[in-house]
Coordinates of C-alpha atoms in Angstrom, one line a residue:
M25 CA 118.2 -19.3 66.1
G26 CA 120.8 -18.8 69.1
H27 CA 119.5 -20.3 72.0
G28 CA 118.6 -16.9 73.4
G29 CA 116.6 -16.1 70.5
K30 CA 114.5 -19.1 71.7
R31 CA 114.0 -18.0 74.8
L32 CA 112.8 -14.0 73.6
L33 CA 110.4 -16.5 71.2
A34 CA 109.1 -19.3 73.9
A35 CA 108.4 -15.9 76.1
A36 CA 106.3 -14.1 73.3
L37 CA 104.2 -16.4 72.6
A38 CA 103.8 -17.2 76.3
C39 CA 102.2 -13.9 77.3
G40 CA 100.4 -13.8 73.8
C41 CA 102.6 -11.5 72.5
L42 CA 101.9 -12.1 68.7
L43 CA 98.6 -10.4 68.3
T44 CA 95.6 -12.1 65.1
A45 CA 97.0 -12.1 61.5
T46 CA 94.9 -11.1 58.8
A47 CA 94.9 -12.0 55.3
G48 CA 95.5 -9.4 53.0
A49 CA 95.4 -9.7 48.9
A50 CA 99.1 -11.3 48.6
G51 CA 99.5 -12.8 51.6
S52 CA 98.9 -12.7 55.5
V53 CA 99.9 -9.5 58.1
T54 CA 100.4 -10.9 61.5
K55 CA 101.4 -7.6 64.2
A56 CA 103.6 -9.2 67.6
D57 CA 105.0 -6.8 70.5
M58 CA 108.3 -7.4 70.6
A59 CA 110.2 -7.8 74.5
I60 CA 112.3 -4.8 73.5
G61 CA 109.6 -2.7 73.7
G62 CA 107.8 -1.4 70.8
T63 CA 105.9 -3.6 67.9
M64 CA 106.8 -5.0 64.8
V65 CA 104.5 -6.5 62.0
Y66 CA 104.9 -9.8 59.9
L67 CA 104.2 -9.6 56.0
E68 CA 104.2 -12.1 53.4
M69 CA 105.7 -11.0 49.7
G70 CA 103.4 -13.1 47.5
A71 CA 102.3 -12.1 44.8
G72 CA 100.4 -8.7 44.4
R73 CA 102.3 -6.7 47.1
T74 CA 105.8 -4.3 46.8
G75 CA 107.0 -1.7 48.7
E76 CA 106.4 2.0 47.7
V77 CA 107.6 4.8 49.1
T78 CA 106.0 9.1 49.2
L79 CA 107.3 11.2 49.4
A80 CA 105.6 14.8 51.0
G81 CA 103.3 16.5 48.3
G82 CA 104.9 14.3 45.7
R83 CA 108.3 16.3 46.2
L84 CA 111.1 16.5 47.8
F85 CA 111.8 19.3 50.3
R86 CA 108.0 19.2 51.5
A87 CA 107.2 17.3 54.7
Q88 CA 103.9 16.5 56.1
D89 CA 102.2 14.4 58.5
A90 CA 102.5 10.4 58.5
L91 CA 98.4 10.1 57.7
A92 CA 98.8 11.8 55.3
H93 CA 100.8 10.2 53.6
R94 CA 99.1 7.3 54.1
A95 CA 96.3 8.5 52.9
G96 CA 97.4 9.9 50.1
K97 CA 98.8 6.3 48.7
A98 CA 95.4 4.4 50.3
A99 CA 93.3 6.7 47.5
E100 CA 95.0 5.9 44.3
P101 CA 93.7 3.3 42.3
G102 CA 94.1 -0.1 42.7
K103 CA 96.0 -0.2 46.0
T104 CA 95.1 -0.9 49.6
V105 CA 97.7 -0.1 51.9
V106 CA 98.6 -2.8 54.8
A107 CA 101.4 -0.9 56.3
S108 CA 103.3 1.9 56.7
I109 CA 106.8 2.7 58.0
N110 CA 108.8 5.8 58.7
G111 CA 111.7 6.1 55.7
G112 CA 115.5 7.9 55.6
Y113 CA 116.5 10.8 56.6
F114 CA 115.6 14.4 56.3
D115 CA 116.3 17.8 57.7
A116 CA 113.3 18.2 60.5
Y117 CA 115.1 21.0 61.8
S118 CA 115.9 23.2 59.1
S119 CA 112.9 25.3 56.3
E120 CA 115.6 23.3 53.8
L121 CA 113.1 20.2 55.1
T122 CA 116.4 18.3 53.0
T123 CA 115.9 14.9 51.7
Y124 CA 119.0 12.3 53.1
A125 CA 117.4 8.8 52.4
T126 CA 118.0 7.5 49.6
V127 CA 114.3 7.7 47.6
I128 CA 113.9 4.8 44.7
D129 CA 110.6 5.4 43.0
N130 CA 108.8 3.3 39.9
G131 CA 112.2 2.7 38.5
E132 CA 114.3 5.4 38.9
V133 CA 116.7 6.9 41.9
I134 CA 114.5 10.6 42.7
N135 CA 116.7 11.6 45.2
G136 CA 120.3 10.3 46.2
G137 CA 122.3 8.1 45.4
G138 CA 126.3 7.1 46.9
N139 CA 127.1 3.8 49.2
K140 CA 124.4 3.0 51.2
P141 CA 122.1 0.6 53.6
T142 CA 119.1 0.5 51.1
L143 CA 115.6 -1.2 51.3
A144 CA 114.6 -2.4 48.4
F145 CA 111.4 -4.2 46.1
T146 CA 112.8 -5.7 43.0
G147 CA 109.0 -6.3 39.4
S148 CA 108.0 -9.2 40.9
G149 CA 107.4 -7.9 44.8
T150 CA 110.7 -9.2 46.6
P151 CA 112.0 -7.6 49.6
L152 CA 116.8 -6.2 49.3
I153 CA 118.6 -5.4 51.9
D154 CA 122.2 -4.8 51.5
R155 CA 124.9 -2.1 51.7
V156 CA 124.6 -0.4 47.3
K157 CA 126.4 1.6 45.7
I158 CA 124.1 3.3 43.0
E159 CA 124.9 4.9 40.0
S160 CA 122.4 7.5 37.9
K161 CA 123.4 7.9 34.3
V162 CA 122.7 8.5 31.5
S163 CA 123.5 7.6 27.7
F164 CA 124.0 9.9 24.9
R165 CA 123.3 8.6 21.2
D166 CA 125.2 5.4 21.2
T167 CA 127.3 4.3 23.1
G168 CA 128.1 0.8 20.5
A169 CA 128.9 3.7 18.2
G170 CA 130.1 6.4 19.5
G171 CA 128.1 7.4 22.3
T172 CA 129.3 8.2 25.5
T173 CA 128.0 7.7 28.9
V174 CA 128.1 9.7 32.0
T175 CA 127.3 9.4 35.9
A176 CA 126.1 11.8 37.8
Y177 CA 127.4 12.2 41.1
A178 CA 123.5 12.5 42.7
V179 CA 120.1 13.1 42.0
D180 CA 118.3 15.8 43.1
R181 CA 121.3 17.2 44.9
Y182 CA 123.4 20.0 43.7
D183 CA 125.2 22.7 45.2
A184 CA 126.3 26.3 43.1
G185 CA 128.6 27.1 46.3
D186 CA 130.6 24.1 45.9
R187 CA 133.2 25.2 43.2
K188 CA 136.3 22.4 44.4
N189 CA 134.2 19.9 43.0
G190 CA 133.9 21.1 38.9
W191 CA 134.4 17.6 38.3
M192 CA 130.5 17.2 39.6
I193 CA 127.4 16.1 37.7
A194 CA 123.3 15.8 38.9
L195 CA 120.6 14.5 37.8
I196 CA 117.6 17.0 38.4
T197 CA 113.8 15.7 38.1
P198 CA 110.8 17.1 38.7
Y199 CA 110.3 15.9 42.5
H200 CA 113.5 18.6 43.3
G201 CA 110.5 20.9 42.8
R202 CA 112.0 24.2 42.9
A203 CA 114.7 26.7 40.8
I204 CA 118.6 26.1 41.6
A205 CA 120.7 28.1 40.9
V206 CA 124.0 26.8 39.0
A207 CA 127.9 27.4 38.9
P208 CA 128.1 30.4 35.8
D209 CA 130.8 28.1 33.8
A210 CA 128.3 24.5 34.0
R211 CA 126.5 23.7 31.5
I212 CA 122.6 22.7 31.8
V213 CA 121.9 20.1 29.3
T214 CA 117.6 19.5 29.2
M215 CA 116.4 15.9 28.4
R216 CA 112.6 15.3 27.5
N217 CA 111.2 12.4 26.1
S218 CA 115.3 11.1 26.5
E219 CA 116.0 13.6 24.0
V220 CA 118.4 16.4 25.0
T221 CA 116.4 19.2 24.1
D222 CA 119.2 22.8 25.0
I223 CA 122.0 22.7 26.5
R224 CA 123.7 26.3 28.1
V225 CA 125.7 27.6 30.0
G226 CA 124.8 28.7 33.9
G227 CA 121.8 29.9 35.0
T228 CA 119.1 28.7 36.6
V229 CA 117.6 25.2 36.8
P230 CA 113.1 26.0 37.2
A231 CA 111.6 23.5 38.7
L232 CA 109.9 20.9 36.0
P233 CA 107.5 19.8 34.8
W234 CA 107.0 16.1 35.0
G235 CA 108.9 14.5 31.8
T236 CA 111.7 16.5 31.7
N237 CA 114.9 16.1 33.1
V238 CA 118.1 17.9 33.9
L239 CA 121.7 17.1 33.4
I240 CA 124.3 19.7 35.5
I241 CA 127.9 19.3 34.2
N242 CA 130.0 21.5 35.9
S243 CA 133.2 22.4 33.8
S244 CA 136.2 20.4 34.8
A245 CA 133.6 17.2 33.5
W246 CA 132.0 18.7 31.0
N247 CA 135.8 20.0 29.3
G248 CA 136.7 16.4 30.0
L249 CA 134.0 15.2 27.6
A250 CA 134.4 17.9 24.4
Q251 CA 138.5 17.2 25.0
Y252 CA 137.2 13.6 23.2
T253 CA 134.8 14.8 21.1
N254 CA 132.2 12.7 23.8
E255 CA 130.0 16.1 25.1
P256 CA 126.0 16.2 24.5
Q257 CA 124.9 17.3 21.9
I258 CA 121.0 19.1 21.7
G259 CA 118.7 15.6 20.0
N260 CA 120.7 13.8 20.9
A261 CA 119.3 10.2 22.5
A262 CA 119.9 10.5 26.4
I263 CA 119.2 7.1 28.1
R264 CA 118.5 6.5 32.1
S265 CA 119.3 4.1 33.3
T266 CA 120.2 3.3 36.8
V267 CA 123.0 0.3 38.2
Y268 CA 122.6 -0.5 42.1
T269 CA 126.1 -2.4 43.0
P270 CA 125.1 -4.8 46.6
Q271 CA 128.5 -5.2 48.8
T272 CA 127.2 -9.2 50.1
D273 CA 124.3 -10.2 48.1
A274 CA 124.7 -11.5 44.4
A275 CA 125.0 -8.8 41.9
D276 CA 122.2 -10.4 40.1
K277 CA 119.4 -10.3 42.6
W278 CA 119.8 -6.1 42.3
T279 CA 118.8 -5.9 38.9
N280 CA 115.7 -5.2 38.7
V281 CA 114.9 -3.1 41.7
V282 CA 111.5 -0.9 41.2
N283 CA 110.8 1.2 44.9
G284 CA 113.2 1.7 47.7
V285 CA 114.8 3.7 50.4
G286 CA 117.7 4.3 51.6
A287 CA 119.0 4.9 55.7
G288 CA 120.5 2.9 57.7
P289 CA 122.7 1.8 59.7
L290 CA 122.9 -1.8 58.6
L291 CA 122.3 -4.0 61.6
L292 CA 122.1 -7.2 60.8
K293 CA 124.1 -9.1 57.3
N294 CA 123.1 -12.7 56.5
G295 CA 122.8 -13.7 60.3
V296 CA 125.3 -11.5 61.2
D297 CA 125.4 -8.4 63.4
V298 CA 127.2 -5.3 61.6
C299 CA 126.4 -2.4 63.4
D300 CA 130.0 -1.7 64.3
Q301 CA 131.0 -1.6 60.5
N302 CA 129.0 1.7 59.7
T303 CA 131.6 4.6 59.9
D304 CA 129.8 6.2 57.8
F305 CA 127.4 7.1 59.8
T306 CA 129.0 9.7 62.7
D307 CA 125.5 11.4 63.7
P308 CA 125.8 10.4 67.5
K309 CA 122.0 9.3 67.3
Q310 CA 123.2 6.8 64.6
R311 CA 126.0 4.7 66.6
P312 CA 125.3 1.7 67.5
D313 CA 124.9 2.1 72.0
F314 CA 122.3 5.3 71.9
V315 CA 118.9 4.5 72.9
S316 CA 116.1 6.4 71.0
A317 CA 112.8 5.5 69.3
R318 CA 113.5 3.5 66.0
S319 CA 111.8 2.1 63.6
F320 CA 113.5 -0.9 61.5
A321 CA 113.3 -2.6 58.6
A322 CA 114.2 -6.6 58.4
I323 CA 114.2 -9.6 56.4
M324 CA 113.7 -13.0 57.2
G325 CA 114.8 -16.4 57.2
D326 CA 111.8 -17.4 55.7
G327 CA 111.4 -14.1 53.1
R328 CA 108.9 -12.5 55.3
L329 CA 109.7 -8.7 55.6
V330 CA 109.0 -6.5 59.5
L331 CA 108.8 -3.3 59.7
G332 CA 108.9 -2.5 63.7
S333 CA 109.0 0.4 66.1
A334 CA 111.1 0.5 69.1
R335 CA 110.0 2.5 72.0
S336 CA 113.4 3.3 73.9
A337 CA 116.0 0.9 72.0
S338 CA 119.3 0.8 70.6
M339 CA 120.4 -0.2 67.3
R340 CA 122.9 -3.1 69.2
Q341 CA 119.7 -4.5 71.2
I342 CA 117.3 -4.6 68.1
A343 CA 120.5 -6.4 65.6
A344 CA 120.3 -8.8 68.6
Y345 CA 117.1 -9.0 69.0
L346 CA 116.1 -9.6 65.1
K347 CA 118.8 -11.9 64.6
G348 CA 117.2 -14.3 67.4
L349 CA 114.1 -14.4 66.0
G350 CA 115.8 -15.2 63.3
A351 CA 116.5 -12.5 60.5
V352 CA 119.0 -12.0 58.6
D353 CA 118.8 -8.7 57.0
A354 CA 117.9 -6.3 58.7
M355 CA 118.6 -2.2 58.4
A356 CA 117.3 1.4 60.6
L357 CA 115.7 4.0 59.2
D358 CA 115.1 7.0 61.1
G359 CA 113.8 7.7 64.2
G360 CA 113.8 10.2 67.5
A361 CA 110.5 11.7 66.6
S362 CA 110.1 10.4 63.1
T363 CA 109.5 7.0 64.1
F364 CA 105.8 5.8 63.0
L365 CA 104.3 3.1 62.2
D366 CA 100.5 2.6 61.4
V367 CA 99.2 -1.5 60.1
G368 CA 95.9 -1.5 58.6
G369 CA 94.9 1.6 59.5
D370 CA 95.5 1.3 62.9
T371 CA 98.6 3.5 64.4
V372 CA 100.7 1.7 66.5
H373 CA 103.7 3.9 66.9
R374 CA 103.1 8.5 65.9
A375 CA 105.3 10.4 64.1
G376 CA 106.3 13.0 66.0
R377 CA 106.3 15.4 63.7
A378 CA 105.7 16.2 60.1
L379 CA 107.0 14.2 57.9
S380 CA 109.4 13.7 54.3
N381 CA 108.8 10.9 53.3
V382 CA 106.7 6.7 54.0
L383 CA 107.4 3.2 53.8
H384 CA 104.0 2.0 52.8
I385 CA 103.5 -2.2 52.1
V386 CA 101.0 -1.7 48.9
D387 CA 98.5 -4.6 47.9
H388 CA 97.7 -4.0 44.1
S389 CA 94.0 -5.6 43.6
A390 CA 95.2 -6.7 39.9
G391 CA 97.7 -9.3 41.7
T392 CA 100.4 -7.8 39.3
L393 CA 102.6 -5.8 40.0
P394 CA 103.9 -2.6 37.7
Q395 CA 107.8 -2.4 36.7
G396 CA 108.8 0.6 36.5
V397 CA 109.5 3.6 34.0
Q398 CA 110.5 0.9 31.1
P399 CA 113.2 2.8 28.5
R400 CA 112.0 4.0 25.6
D401 CA 112.1 2.1 22.8
F402 CA 114.6 3.6 20.0
D403 CA 114.9 -0.1 18.0
T404 CA 111.7 -1.1 16.4
P405 CA 111.3 0.6 13.7
S406 CA 107.8 2.9 12.3
G407 CA 105.7 0.9 10.2
W408 CA 106.4 1.8 7.3
A409 CA 110.1 1.6 7.5
A410 CA 110.3 -2.6 9.0
D411 CA 110.6 -3.6 5.1
T412 CA 113.2 -1.4 4.2
L413 CA 115.3 -1.5 7.1
R414 CA 115.6 -5.3 6.4
D415 CA 116.9 -4.4 2.4
A416 CA 119.1 -2.7 3.4
A417 CA 120.3 -4.7 5.9
A418 CA 120.8 -7.6 3.8
A419 CA 121.9 -5.1 0.3
G420 CA 125.3 -4.4 2.7
I421 CA 124.6 -0.8 3.4
V422 CA 124.2 -0.5 7.0
P423 CA 126.5 -1.0 9.5
T424 CA 126.2 -3.6 12.1
A425 CA 126.3 -0.7 15.2
L426 CA 123.6 1.1 13.2
Q427 CA 120.6 -1.5 12.9
R428 CA 119.5 -0.5 16.3
G429 CA 118.6 3.0 17.2
Y430 CA 116.2 3.0 14.1
Q431 CA 114.4 5.5 15.8
K432 CA 117.4 7.8 17.4
N433 CA 118.4 11.3 15.3
I434 CA 121.4 9.7 13.5
T435 CA 124.3 11.8 13.9
R436 CA 126.8 13.6 11.5
K437 CA 129.6 10.9 11.4
E438 CA 126.5 8.4 11.6
F439 CA 125.5 9.5 8.2
C440 CA 128.7 9.7 7.1
Q441 CA 128.9 5.3 8.0
L442 CA 125.9 4.6 5.8
I443 CA 127.1 6.6 2.9
G444 CA 130.1 4.7 3.5
A445 CA 129.1 1.3 3.4
L446 CA 126.9 3.0 0.4
L447 CA 129.7 4.0 -1.4
T448 CA 131.6 0.3 -0.5
V449 CA 128.6 -2.0 -2.2
Q450 CA 128.0 0.3 -4.9
L451 CA 132.2 1.3 -5.7
P452 CA 134.0 -1.5 -6.8
D453 CA 137.1 0.3 -7.6
L454 CA 137.0 3.0 -4.3
P455 CA 139.6 2.8 -3.7
A456 CA 141.3 3.7 -7.0
R457 CA 138.9 6.5 -6.4
L458 CA 140.0 7.9 -4.0
Y459 CA 143.2 7.9 -4.3
Q460 CA 142.6 9.8 -7.7
T461 CA 141.2 12.5 -5.2
G462 CA 144.4 13.4 -5.0
I463 CA 143.7 13.7 -1.2
T464 CA 145.0 12.0 1.2
Y465 CA 143.4 10.6 4.6
D466 CA 146.1 12.4 6.5
Q467 CA 145.4 15.7 4.9
A468 CA 141.7 14.9 5.2
R469 CA 142.0 14.3 9.0
A470 CA 143.8 18.3 9.3
A471 CA 140.8 19.2 7.1
L472 CA 138.2 17.9 10.0
T473 CA 140.5 18.0 13.7
D474 CA 137.3 16.8 15.4
T475 CA 137.3 12.3 14.6
F476 CA 139.5 10.1 13.0
D477 CA 136.1 8.2 11.5
A478 CA 137.5 6.5 8.2
D479 CA 134.0 7.4 7.0
V480 CA 133.7 10.6 7.4
M481 CA 136.9 11.4 5.7
K482 CA 136.3 9.3 2.8
C483 CA 133.0 11.6 2.3
Y484 CA 135.1 14.7 3.2
Q485 CA 138.3 13.0 0.3
L486 CA 135.2 12.7 -2.1
G487 CA 133.7 15.9 -1.9
I488 CA 130.1 14.5 0.4
I489 CA 130.8 17.1 3.1
N490 CA 133.4 19.8 3.8
G491 CA 132.2 20.2 7.1
T492 CA 131.0 23.6 9.0
G493 CA 133.9 25.8 9.5
G494 CA 137.1 25.4 12.1
N495 CA 137.9 22.6 10.6
K496 CA 135.6 20.6 12.6
F497 CA 133.3 18.4 11.4
R498 CA 130.4 18.2 14.8
P499 CA 130.3 14.3 14.4
N500 CA 128.1 14.2 17.1
D501 CA 125.7 16.4 16.4
S502 CA 121.9 15.6 15.0
L503 CA 121.6 15.7 11.9
T504 CA 119.4 17.9 10.5
R505 CA 117.3 17.5 6.8
E506 CA 118.9 20.4 5.6
Q507 CA 122.3 19.3 6.0
A508 CA 120.9 15.6 5.3
A509 CA 119.9 17.1 2.2
K510 CA 123.1 18.8 1.4
I511 CA 125.3 15.4 1.9
V512 CA 122.9 13.0 0.0
M513 CA 123.1 15.6 -3.3
G514 CA 127.0 14.6 -2.6
A515 CA 126.9 11.3 -2.6
H516 CA 124.6 10.8 -5.5
Q517 CA 126.1 12.7 -7.7
V518 CA 129.2 10.4 -6.9
L519 CA 127.5 7.4 -7.8
A520 CA 125.0 8.8 -11.0
G521 CA 127.9 10.7 -12.2
A522 CA 126.0 12.1 -15.5
D523 CA 122.5 10.2 -14.7
A524 CA 121.7 13.3 -12.0
R525 CA 119.3 15.2 -13.0
P526 CA 119.5 18.9 -11.9
A527 CA 117.9 20.5 -9.0
G528 CA 115.3 21.4 -9.8
S529 CA 112.9 24.5 -8.3
V530 CA 110.3 23.0 -5.4
S531 CA 108.6 25.1 -2.9
F532 CA 107.3 25.2 0.6
A533 CA 106.4 26.9 2.4
D534 CA 108.7 26.9 4.9
G535 CA 111.5 27.8 2.6
G536 CA 112.7 30.5 3.5
S537 CA 114.3 28.7 6.5
I538 CA 116.4 26.8 4.4
A539 CA 119.4 27.9 4.6
G540 CA 121.7 29.9 1.5
W541 CA 123.9 27.3 1.7
A542 CA 121.5 24.0 1.6
Q543 CA 118.9 25.3 -0.7
P544 CA 121.1 23.8 -4.1
G545 CA 120.7 20.4 -2.0
V546 CA 116.9 20.3 -1.1
Q547 CA 116.4 21.1 -5.1
Y548 CA 118.3 18.0 -6.0
V549 CA 116.9 15.4 -3.6
V550 CA 113.3 16.7 -3.9
A551 CA 114.5 16.5 -8.1
N552 CA 115.9 13.2 -8.2
G553 CA 113.0 11.4 -5.9
L554 CA 115.8 11.0 -3.0
M555 CA 113.5 13.7 -0.3
N556 CA 111.0 14.6 0.1
G557 CA 108.3 17.4 2.9
T558 CA 107.2 16.8 5.2
G559 CA 103.8 17.4 4.9
N560 CA 101.7 20.7 5.0
D561 CA 104.0 21.8 2.0
R562 CA 106.6 21.9 4.3
F563 CA 110.1 20.4 4.3
S564 CA 111.4 20.8 8.2
P565 CA 115.1 22.1 7.1
Q566 CA 115.8 22.3 10.9
G567 CA 114.2 19.2 11.9
R568 CA 115.6 16.0 12.8
F569 CA 116.9 13.5 10.8
T570 CA 116.5 10.0 12.2
R571 CA 118.7 6.1 11.3
E572 CA 116.0 4.5 9.6
Q573 CA 115.0 7.9 7.5
A574 CA 118.6 8.3 6.8
I575 CA 118.9 4.3 6.0
A576 CA 115.1 4.5 3.5
T577 CA 116.4 8.0 2.3
L578 CA 120.3 6.3 0.8
Y579 CA 118.0 2.7 -0.2
R580 CA 117.0 4.7 -2.8
M581 CA 120.7 4.9 -4.7
L582 CA 120.5 1.0 -4.9

């Protein structure tokens, strides 16, 4: 601590500005008057204590009294609110009430993105402050086996009128809370339970129900994906993730972020005044020497979190004051009439307007903290499949890239890769058989122009598949049960030859919905005991086929 800081702290102690400390479930809470005018609170961030952000009414584009924010959080079971402070910026001057702040809740970004000063809390409740690049990503299919990952330009922000940005990709969540008009040539990709459930062109994204997210992919971005057959397809797995890249901190400090709010400007980093390094903050009210009411957050050298509100000070004054007290990292939150601070139900700085977002420091009575939304577990096999999957892998018919994601819907290309492995195990003379077909790889490639996959070409050469028309195979489409039946019939006929049983005459209650081209395959696989119905006298021809179901089906051919 510098000599000036020591003098300020000594003066504070001499005039009794440090107020009585209270003990929360996770550590002390100490309120203090500021020598530059205002109040701040020191918070020990022990086990069971974290920061959580509320949105007005649980949605964006709304505002409510700051005390209503606090009351709503305090009413959540098992939680005690020890302090509350206004969060990041929003448009308080129009009916739009647009939230500009990055908001992170329950492990997911629900507003914003880009490169901003951010106050975040990890799964252990540890506070972090840095300028951070935040990227929201969605991975389709399996990135290790022909999948693709796209990065959203923003979360819960989209402008259909921005026709210059054809590469825009936006992620829309239920927190958006209202309908969005979409560019007429953009794709609307609907995702539920980590799976693509619908894709359509143009129109409107309605206010979304909980559990549903939408990617809006503008035309240039979609065409770029489609050029290399990387675009998502209905039935594909869709795994959301967030990547935090801090400007100064070690990256591993930001790998388990659960909650947070982005605002700024950044005031201190590693004990250094960085007020003049916020060139992206161009509003005069956000410049270093503009004097106003202002709230802020800081992390002390001993790890304590500080939240405070200055009644009339500049960013530079607050930074210098905090540095003198031993703060190492600090950032501004919203200010002016938005400034709000409440400690244990005692409102020491009442907001002059309704607020869109508020940050609360919360003690969890359980003593442990929620770790946020966890990705859907596709990798653990269903109980019925575990033994078969192990045996199939040991038999060499499951490529390494497909020995995970067992509950994902398998793609047409992946199914051919399984068949390719099966043929290799079962047919020592496979190269000769391929040669005897009279169809070369290049000829197969010319017949199926949207994939280079060698196993797909082998299946084409052997007559197991014949594409979907127009010289296309649609490799990344999720395989349907009726498609699987036809392909399984072709593979089994190659392997079994004269031992194959002829197609039977089995009827299903939904037999009328089985496509004509798929009828022989369905009858064949049932007669040969390779596939069965799905229960209730149904075959479910348009139902999806998972990896574990595909592996179990092909294992029956050994």
